[in-house]
Amino acid sequence: MNIDTTVESALAEIAAADTEATLRDLEVGLLGKKGTITELTRLIGAAPPAERGPIGKAINVAKATVTQALEARKVALVQGAIARELADTTFDVSVPGARPDLGSFHPLTLVQERLEDIFTAMGFMVLDYGEVETDFMNFEALNIPKHHPARDMQDTFWTKDGHVLRTHTSPGQIRAMKQFAPPFRAAFPGKVFRNEALDASHEHTFHQLEGLFVDRVVSVAGLISTMKIMLSQVFEREVTVRLRPGYFPFVEPGFELDMQCLLCGGAGCRVCKHSGWVETLGCGLVHPNVLRHAGLDPAEWQAWAFGMGLSRLVMMRYGIDDIRHVLGGDLRFLQQFA
Ligand code: FA5
């Protein structure tokens, strides 16, 4: 192994490299872990101690020379390629280029962000909780003990180890009340899962947005007016709602709030199942047992909560007539929102 001849042949190879790819391979062959220039360092160990210093220096110079030559050749090759392209008279700069596809926000994201802004303006924190829950959080703590018939209201996907894919965003109520000292207001959007028959308005995987308002005194009037304000802000117009008594074990009293179908204006279509109304959210005053499960004394604290079908809201907002489009992933559908 001789430093000078190794460098000489390296420089000759570099000068002969006529493509960037060849040059890249050559660089590895010379300066890579097992490269010829790198291997020169072995000379240091083999030399008598007195000669090691000068040999080390010479190897450093060799490395620098080869690195510079590689760099210079790279620049020359790139410039050569550009010059060739410019000299090519068959290249028509006036031909329109291929436009890259632009992405866009998913309609769910658009509506969710709008709701987050609305709730933040009303003093709510926006929280995020997990999609896999314990039986306790999804059911027990919400006043739905084992064998309670209300468990059948939400067909459940179970994991092999006994966890549930949350059937609603309501477990967030318990988590938030355990996490934050009252009084507070919180909203938590998220994906939920139910093992149910699918149609134009029912998915097995859909989105909800839950809201929780905890204070010393709360009222149904406050709950309903908040829902009305929120819906008319989302739709940027007056929205007609109706309230029905609704049964949810975790609230008392409980209500179902329906919105007049914006797709058909109440005349009836397949989304509202020809009733003119779309079931939009469940709500009510949080049951004392739920407050207790979350560690709050019902004699001291009260709360209202609601759980809204975000996917259905998206359908109303954008005139989507089948919920299966929402998470269907069809690009032709999604491109409409670009
Ligand atoms: C619940 O999930 C309760 N956790 C809501 C609640 C929260 C009540 C807090 C009281 C207090 P429900 O099963 O009705 O309730 O679902 C709430 C909303 O989710 C419905 O109004 C509807 O808009 C939507 N929803 C329900 N099932 C589906 C489905 N399969 N596909 C799409 N949206 C659905």
Tab-separated table of C-alpha atoms and ligand atoms in Angstrom:
chain	number	residue	atom	x	y	z
A	1	MET	CA	0.000	0.000	0.000
A	2	ASN	CA	1.478	3.295	-1.079
A	3	ILE	CA	-0.186	6.611	-0.302
A	4	ASP	CA	0.899	8.463	-3.434
A	5	THR	CA	-0.027	5.735	-5.918
A	6	THR	CA	-3.366	5.111	-4.159
A	7	VAL	CA	-4.229	8.800	-4.417
A	8	GLU	CA	-3.061	8.932	-8.032
A	9	SER	CA	-5.262	6.070	-9.140
A	10	ALA	CA	-8.189	7.473	-7.114
A	11	LEU	CA	-7.887	10.821	-8.923
A	12	ALA	CA	-7.764	9.030	-12.294
A	13	GLU	CA	-10.947	7.084	-11.456
A	14	ILE	CA	-12.701	10.267	-10.318
A	15	ALA	CA	-11.784	12.061	-13.533
A	16	ALA	CA	-13.133	9.106	-15.535
A	17	ALA	CA	-16.499	8.938	-13.695
A	18	ASP	CA	-19.077	10.205	-16.184
A	19	THR	CA	-22.348	9.942	-14.241
A	20	GLU	CA	-23.412	11.053	-10.776
A	21	ALA	CA	-24.328	7.462	-9.895
A	22	THR	CA	-20.834	6.176	-10.818
A	23	LEU	CA	-19.348	8.974	-8.775
A	24	ARG	CA	-21.489	8.056	-5.751
A	25	ASP	CA	-20.331	4.405	-5.958
A	26	LEU	CA	-16.758	5.549	-6.317
A	27	GLU	CA	-17.034	7.746	-3.229
A	28	VAL	CA	-18.130	4.729	-1.197
A	29	GLY	CA	-15.285	2.658	-2.684
A	30	LEU	CA	-12.751	5.295	-1.692
A	31	LEU	CA	-13.967	6.925	1.506
A	32	GLY	CA	-16.488	4.391	2.817
A	33	LYS	CA	-15.809	2.203	5.874
A	34	LYS	CA	-13.772	-0.254	3.826
A	35	GLY	CA	-12.709	2.272	1.145
A	36	THR	CA	-9.196	2.263	-0.297
A	37	ILE	CA	-8.360	5.675	1.150
A	38	THR	CA	-9.845	4.764	4.536
A	39	GLU	CA	-7.820	1.549	4.567
A	40	LEU	CA	-4.613	3.596	4.342
A	41	THR	CA	-4.918	4.256	8.097
A	42	ARG	CA	-3.701	0.688	8.585
A	43	LEU	CA	-0.243	1.917	7.516
A	44	ILE	CA	-0.047	3.902	10.757
A	45	GLY	CA	-0.272	0.845	12.998
A	46	ALA	CA	2.211	-1.098	10.859
A	47	ALA	CA	4.882	1.657	10.904
A	48	PRO	CA	7.606	2.093	13.573
A	49	PRO	CA	6.486	4.617	16.248
A	50	ALA	CA	8.748	7.402	15.010
A	51	GLU	CA	7.196	7.341	11.508
A	52	ARG	CA	3.574	7.199	12.595
A	53	GLY	CA	3.111	10.997	12.905
A	54	PRO	CA	4.269	11.877	9.364
A	55	ILE	CA	2.308	8.938	7.882
A	56	GLY	CA	-0.862	10.098	9.691
A	57	LYS	CA	-0.433	13.594	8.281
A	58	ALA	CA	0.123	12.273	4.760
A	59	ILE	CA	-3.049	10.177	4.994
A	60	ASN	CA	-5.032	13.247	6.078
A	61	VAL	CA	-3.725	15.160	3.071
A	62	ALA	CA	-4.646	12.204	0.832
A	63	LYS	CA	-8.206	12.163	2.224
A	64	ALA	CA	-8.607	15.914	1.713
A	65	THR	CA	-7.282	15.718	-1.863
A	66	VAL	CA	-9.644	12.889	-2.800
A	67	THR	CA	-12.650	14.585	-1.089
A	68	GLN	CA	-12.000	17.819	-2.967
A	69	ALA	CA	-11.630	15.987	-6.273
A	70	LEU	CA	-14.941	14.154	-5.699
A	71	GLU	CA	-16.717	17.419	-4.882
A	72	ALA	CA	-15.286	19.197	-7.941
A	73	ARG	CA	-16.268	16.292	-10.229
A	74	LYS	CA	-19.796	16.279	-8.768
A	75	VAL	CA	-20.231	19.999	-9.536
A	76	ALA	CA	-18.852	19.504	-13.061
A	77	LEU	CA	-21.245	16.613	-13.757
A	78	VAL	CA	-24.301	18.534	-12.507
A	79	GLN	CA	-23.372	21.625	-14.490
A	80	GLY	CA	-22.763	19.491	-17.574
A	81	ALA	CA	-26.231	17.949	-17.238
A	82	ILE	CA	-27.891	21.371	-16.887
A	83	ALA	CA	-25.972	22.723	-19.875
A	84	ARG	CA	-27.020	19.717	-21.997
A	85	GLU	CA	-30.665	20.183	-21.003
A	86	LEU	CA	-30.563	23.890	-21.848
A	87	ALA	CA	-28.895	23.200	-25.170
A	88	ASP	CA	-31.621	20.719	-26.119
A	89	THR	CA	-33.780	22.664	-28.569
A	90	THR	CA	-36.537	20.040	-28.443
A	91	PHE	CA	-37.355	21.081	-24.837
A	92	ASP	CA	-40.476	23.277	-24.953
A	93	VAL	CA	-40.652	25.481	-21.869
A	94	SER	CA	-44.175	26.604	-22.781
A	95	VAL	CA	-45.741	23.121	-22.317
A	96	PRO	CA	-47.858	23.201	-19.114
A	97	GLY	CA	-46.362	21.048	-16.338
A	98	ALA	CA	-48.160	18.268	-14.481
A	99	ARG	CA	-49.891	19.902	-11.540
A	100	PRO	CA	-49.137	18.047	-8.289
A	101	ASP	CA	-52.271	16.863	-6.457
A	102	LEU	CA	-53.049	19.153	-3.560
A	103	GLY	CA	-54.277	17.589	-0.325
A	104	SER	CA	-57.115	19.055	1.708
A	105	PHE	CA	-58.529	18.804	5.187
A	106	HIS	CA	-61.056	16.030	5.734
A	107	PRO	CA	-64.602	17.365	6.259
A	108	LEU	CA	-64.579	15.797	9.732
A	109	THR	CA	-61.462	17.769	10.599
A	110	LEU	CA	-63.032	20.974	9.259
A	111	VAL	CA	-66.177	20.563	11.382
A	112	GLN	CA	-64.235	19.368	14.423
A	113	GLU	CA	-61.886	22.366	14.292
A	114	ARG	CA	-64.849	24.709	13.932
A	115	LEU	CA	-66.499	23.133	16.993
A	116	GLU	CA	-63.258	23.328	18.956
A	117	ASP	CA	-63.081	27.059	18.194
A	118	ILE	CA	-66.717	27.549	19.229
A	119	PHE	CA	-66.243	25.689	22.516
A	120	THR	CA	-62.897	27.321	23.277
A	121	ALA	CA	-64.587	30.716	22.857
A	122	MET	CA	-67.168	29.562	25.433
A	123	GLY	CA	-64.415	28.724	27.936
A	124	PHE	CA	-64.178	24.954	27.336
A	125	MET	CA	-60.870	23.053	27.398
A	126	VAL	CA	-60.443	20.680	24.455
A	127	LEU	CA	-59.248	17.248	25.629
A	128	ASP	CA	-58.271	14.001	23.933
A	129	TYR	CA	-58.792	10.533	25.422
A	130	GLY	CA	-57.930	7.013	24.236
A	131	GLU	CA	-60.045	4.810	21.968
A	132	VAL	CA	-59.526	1.600	23.956
A	133	GLU	CA	-61.255	1.774	27.324
A	134	THR	CA	-61.800	-0.338	30.381
A	135	ASP	CA	-65.215	-1.821	31.058
A	136	PHE	CA	-65.271	0.386	34.179
A	137	MET	CA	-64.820	3.684	32.322
A	138	ASN	CA	-67.066	2.865	29.359
A	139	PHE	CA	-69.906	1.342	31.419
A	140	GLU	CA	-69.642	0.836	35.206
A	141	ALA	CA	-68.580	4.364	36.166
A	142	LEU	CA	-71.343	5.692	33.891
A	143	ASN	CA	-73.970	3.911	35.955
A	144	ILE	CA	-74.242	0.961	33.541
A	145	PRO	CA	-73.382	-2.064	35.689
A	146	LYS	CA	-72.842	-5.559	34.251
A	147	HIS	CA	-76.079	-7.209	33.042
A	148	HIS	CA	-77.778	-3.764	32.892
A	149	PRO	CA	-80.076	-3.784	29.843
A	150	ALA	CA	-78.629	-0.418	28.742
A	151	ARG	CA	-75.453	-2.268	27.678
A	152	ASP	CA	-77.482	-3.614	24.760
A	153	MET	CA	-78.107	-0.044	23.542
A	154	GLN	CA	-74.548	0.062	22.250
A	155	ASP	CA	-73.325	-3.134	20.588
A	156	THR	CA	-69.774	-3.452	21.739
A	157	PHE	CA	-66.477	-4.565	20.218
A	158	TRP	CA	-64.423	-6.316	22.906
A	159	THR	CA	-60.693	-6.983	22.824
A	160	LYS	CA	-59.391	-10.428	23.753
A	161	ASP	CA	-58.153	-9.111	27.111
A	162	GLY	CA	-61.550	-7.713	28.119
A	163	HIS	CA	-61.110	-4.067	27.103
A	164	VAL	CA	-63.686	-2.284	24.943
A	165	LEU	CA	-63.325	-0.096	21.884
A	166	ARG	CA	-65.161	2.846	23.430
A	167	THR	CA	-68.788	2.857	22.324
A	168	HIS	CA	-69.136	6.593	23.064
A	169	THR	CA	-67.001	9.531	24.203
A	170	SER	CA	-68.728	9.564	27.631
A	171	PRO	CA	-65.885	7.748	29.498
A	172	GLY	CA	-64.070	11.073	29.038
A	173	GLN	CA	-66.528	12.538	31.590
A	174	ILE	CA	-65.056	10.356	34.344
A	175	ARG	CA	-61.484	10.912	33.167
A	176	ALA	CA	-61.924	14.706	33.013
A	177	MET	CA	-63.577	14.893	36.454
A	178	LYS	CA	-60.744	12.840	37.923
A	179	GLN	CA	-58.145	14.956	36.133
A	180	PHE	CA	-59.355	18.519	36.774
A	181	ALA	CA	-60.589	20.272	39.903
A	182	PRO	CA	-64.114	21.707	39.475
A	183	PRO	CA	-65.522	24.053	38.319
A	184	PHE	CA	-64.476	23.457	34.689
A	185	ARG	CA	-65.828	23.038	31.163
A	186	ALA	CA	-64.375	20.519	28.760
A	187	ALA	CA	-65.077	19.190	25.254
A	188	PHE	CA	-63.559	15.979	23.926
A	189	PRO	CA	-63.994	14.856	20.321
A	190	GLY	CA	-63.067	11.351	19.197
A	191	LYS	CA	-63.674	8.168	17.283
A	192	VAL	CA	-66.128	5.613	18.705
A	193	PHE	CA	-67.033	2.066	17.663
A	194	ARG	CA	-70.238	0.027	17.649
A	195	ASN	CA	-70.892	-3.404	16.275
A	196	GLU	CA	-74.083	-2.496	14.501
A	197	ALA	CA	-76.027	-2.856	11.267
A	198	LEU	CA	-74.930	-0.257	8.722
A	199	ASP	CA	-77.145	2.056	6.714
A	200	ALA	CA	-77.094	5.628	5.343
A	201	SER	CA	-76.946	7.099	8.853
A	202	HIS	CA	-75.254	4.324	10.894
A	203	GLU	CA	-71.541	3.435	10.775
A	204	HIS	CA	-69.604	0.971	12.937
A	205	THR	CA	-66.872	3.601	13.345
A	206	PHE	CA	-67.986	7.187	13.721
A	207	HIS	CA	-67.099	10.377	15.544
A	208	GLN	CA	-68.677	12.011	18.541
A	209	LEU	CA	-67.975	15.183	20.457
A	210	GLU	CA	-68.701	15.142	24.169
A	211	GLY	CA	-69.097	18.203	26.356
A	212	LEU	CA	-69.047	18.462	30.140
A	213	PHE	CA	-69.874	21.476	32.288
A	214	VAL	CA	-69.193	21.127	36.033
A	215	ASP	CA	-70.132	23.821	38.541
A	216	ARG	CA	-71.829	24.262	41.922
A	217	VAL	CA	-75.170	24.934	40.200
A	218	VAL	CA	-75.999	24.074	36.572
A	219	SER	CA	-79.323	24.070	34.716
A	220	VAL	CA	-81.111	22.334	31.854
A	221	ALA	CA	-81.811	25.814	30.442
A	222	GLY	CA	-78.061	26.493	30.317
A	223	LEU	CA	-77.466	23.141	28.600
A	224	ILE	CA	-80.125	23.642	25.918
A	225	SER	CA	-79.161	27.231	25.147
A	226	THR	CA	-75.498	26.153	24.794
A	227	MET	CA	-76.574	23.425	22.323
A	228	LYS	CA	-78.629	25.895	20.259
A	229	ILE	CA	-75.837	28.488	20.145
A	230	MET	CA	-73.308	25.830	19.199
A	231	LEU	CA	-75.457	24.373	16.367
A	232	SER	CA	-76.336	27.731	14.841
A	233	GLN	CA	-72.666	28.743	14.929
A	234	VAL	CA	-71.615	25.530	13.164
A	235	PHE	CA	-74.228	25.988	10.442
A	236	GLU	CA	-74.012	29.783	10.372
A	237	ARG	CA	-77.801	30.029	10.422
A	238	GLU	CA	-80.749	29.496	12.732
A	239	VAL	CA	-81.186	25.738	13.251
A	240	THR	CA	-84.519	24.231	14.302
A	241	VAL	CA	-84.151	21.712	17.120
A	242	ARG	CA	-86.574	19.623	19.140
A	243	LEU	CA	-86.086	18.030	22.514
A	244	ARG	CA	-87.399	14.609	23.513
A	245	PRO	CA	-87.030	12.783	26.808
A	246	GLY	CA	-84.136	10.342	26.377
A	247	TYR	CA	-82.862	7.551	28.562
A	248	PHE	CA	-79.151	7.369	29.311
A	249	PRO	CA	-78.208	5.782	32.678
A	250	PHE	CA	-75.519	8.433	33.257
A	251	VAL	CA	-77.841	11.460	33.175
A	252	GLU	CA	-81.071	12.378	34.960
A	253	PRO	CA	-83.076	13.925	33.436
A	254	GLY	CA	-81.876	12.885	29.985
A	255	PHE	CA	-82.838	14.236	26.557
A	256	GLU	CA	-82.412	13.468	22.900
A	257	LEU	CA	-81.941	16.566	20.800
A	258	ASP	CA	-82.922	16.307	17.137
A	259	MET	CA	-82.158	18.804	14.416
A	260	GLN	CA	-84.458	19.475	11.521
A	261	CYS	CA	-82.850	17.746	8.523
A	262	LEU	CA	-80.935	20.342	6.534
A	263	LEU	CA	-80.641	18.058	3.509
A	264	CYS	CA	-84.382	17.981	2.818
A	265	GLY	CA	-85.456	20.967	4.951
A	266	GLY	CA	-87.692	18.662	6.989
A	267	ALA	CA	-89.609	17.242	4.009
A	268	GLY	CA	-88.087	13.765	4.503
A	269	CYS	CA	-85.164	11.975	2.832
A	270	ARG	CA	-83.126	8.811	3.348
A	271	VAL	CA	-80.730	10.467	5.812
A	272	CYS	CA	-83.548	11.469	8.194
A	273	LYS	CA	-85.368	8.228	7.375
A	274	HIS	CA	-88.191	10.330	5.924
A	275	SER	CA	-89.005	11.814	9.329
A	276	GLY	CA	-87.614	15.311	8.683
A	277	TRP	CA	-85.505	15.113	11.872
A	278	VAL	CA	-81.967	13.881	12.530
A	279	GLU	CA	-81.021	12.484	15.906
A	280	THR	CA	-78.061	14.724	16.717
A	281	LEU	CA	-77.111	14.393	20.351
A	282	GLY	CA	-77.934	12.959	23.735
A	283	CYS	CA	-77.640	15.158	26.814
A	284	GLY	CA	-78.766	15.739	30.390
A	285	LEU	CA	-77.763	16.484	33.946
A	286	VAL	CA	-74.980	14.161	35.100
A	287	HIS	CA	-76.297	11.441	37.449
A	288	PRO	CA	-75.119	11.695	41.094
A	289	ASN	CA	-73.692	8.142	40.874
A	290	VAL	CA	-71.440	9.254	38.007
A	291	LEU	CA	-70.202	12.257	39.993
A	292	ARG	CA	-69.453	9.905	42.906
A	293	HIS	CA	-67.568	7.465	40.648
A	294	ALA	CA	-65.442	10.410	39.492
A	295	GLY	CA	-64.713	11.435	43.078
A	296	LEU	CA	-67.049	14.471	43.310
A	297	ASP	CA	-69.625	15.012	46.045
A	298	PRO	CA	-73.072	15.444	44.382
A	299	ALA	CA	-74.170	17.585	47.358
A	300	GLU	CA	-71.497	20.066	46.382
A	301	TRP	CA	-71.142	19.755	42.579
A	302	GLN	CA	-73.518	19.473	39.627
A	303	ALA	CA	-72.828	18.916	35.940
A	304	TRP	CA	-74.443	18.705	32.535
A	305	ALA	CA	-73.112	16.705	29.632
A	306	PHE	CA	-73.891	16.040	25.998
A	307	GLY	CA	-72.599	13.571	23.396
A	308	MET	CA	-73.044	14.600	19.798
A	309	GLY	CA	-72.783	12.613	16.573
A	310	LEU	CA	-70.016	14.528	14.825
A	311	SER	CA	-70.266	12.413	11.661
A	312	ARG	CA	-73.951	13.273	11.310
A	313	LEU	CA	-73.186	16.949	11.796
A	314	VAL	CA	-70.637	16.722	8.984
A	315	MET	CA	-73.309	15.186	6.754
A	316	MET	CA	-75.710	18.053	7.480
A	317	ARG	CA	-72.984	20.682	7.046
A	318	TYR	CA	-71.846	19.410	3.640
A	319	GLY	CA	-75.009	17.764	2.337
A	320	ILE	CA	-73.566	14.218	2.421
A	321	ASP	CA	-76.399	11.729	2.004
A	322	ASP	CA	-74.647	8.555	3.202
A	323	ILE	CA	-72.487	8.296	6.336
A	324	ARG	CA	-70.401	5.539	4.692
A	325	HIS	CA	-68.785	8.201	2.469
A	326	VAL	CA	-67.353	9.957	5.521
A	327	LEU	CA	-64.663	7.395	6.369
A	328	GLY	CA	-64.854	5.526	3.036
A	329	GLY	CA	-61.537	7.000	1.863
A	330	ASP	CA	-62.715	7.512	-1.735
A	331	LEU	CA	-60.467	10.227	-3.187
A	332	ARG	CA	-63.194	11.445	-5.556
A	333	PHE	CA	-65.319	12.217	-2.485
A	334	LEU	CA	-62.479	13.851	-0.567
A	335	GLN	CA	-61.330	15.989	-3.511
A	336	GLN	CA	-64.575	17.951	-3.266
A	337	PHE	CA	-63.238	19.569	-0.099
A	338	ALA	CA	-59.940	20.739	-1.618
B	1	FA5	C1	-74.531	8.311	23.448
B	1	FA5	O1	-73.575	7.827	22.858
B	1	FA5	C2	-74.357	9.007	24.769
B	1	FA5	N1	-73.052	8.747	25.266
B	1	FA5	C3	-74.601	10.496	24.552
B	1	FA5	C4	-74.739	11.279	25.817
B	1	FA5	C5	-73.629	11.928	26.351
B	1	FA5	C6	-75.966	11.361	26.453
B	1	FA5	C7	-73.759	12.675	27.530
B	1	FA5	C8	-76.103	12.093	27.636
B	1	FA5	C9	-74.990	12.763	28.151
B	1	FA5	P1	-76.237	7.819	21.510
B	1	FA5	O2	-76.040	6.384	21.442
B	1	FA5	O3	-77.634	8.300	21.301
B	1	FA5	O4	-75.783	8.404	22.921
B	1	FA5	O5	-75.282	8.538	20.481
B	1	FA5	C10	-75.110	9.949	20.445
B	1	FA5	C11	-75.165	10.448	19.019
B	1	FA5	O6	-74.220	9.743	18.223
B	1	FA5	C12	-76.499	10.199	18.344
B	1	FA5	O7	-77.396	11.256	18.618
B	1	FA5	C13	-76.112	10.167	16.881
B	1	FA5	O8	-75.994	11.471	16.361
B	1	FA5	C14	-74.745	9.568	16.905
B	1	FA5	N2	-74.744	8.133	16.573
B	1	FA5	C15	-75.186	7.100	17.332
B	1	FA5	N3	-74.997	5.927	16.688
B	1	FA5	C16	-74.427	6.219	15.511
B	1	FA5	C17	-73.945	5.436	14.395
B	1	FA5	N4	-74.004	4.120	14.376
B	1	FA5	N5	-73.393	6.087	13.338
B	1	FA5	C18	-73.291	7.432	13.350
B	1	FA5	N6	-73.705	8.228	14.357
B	1	FA5	C19	-74.269	7.637	15.419
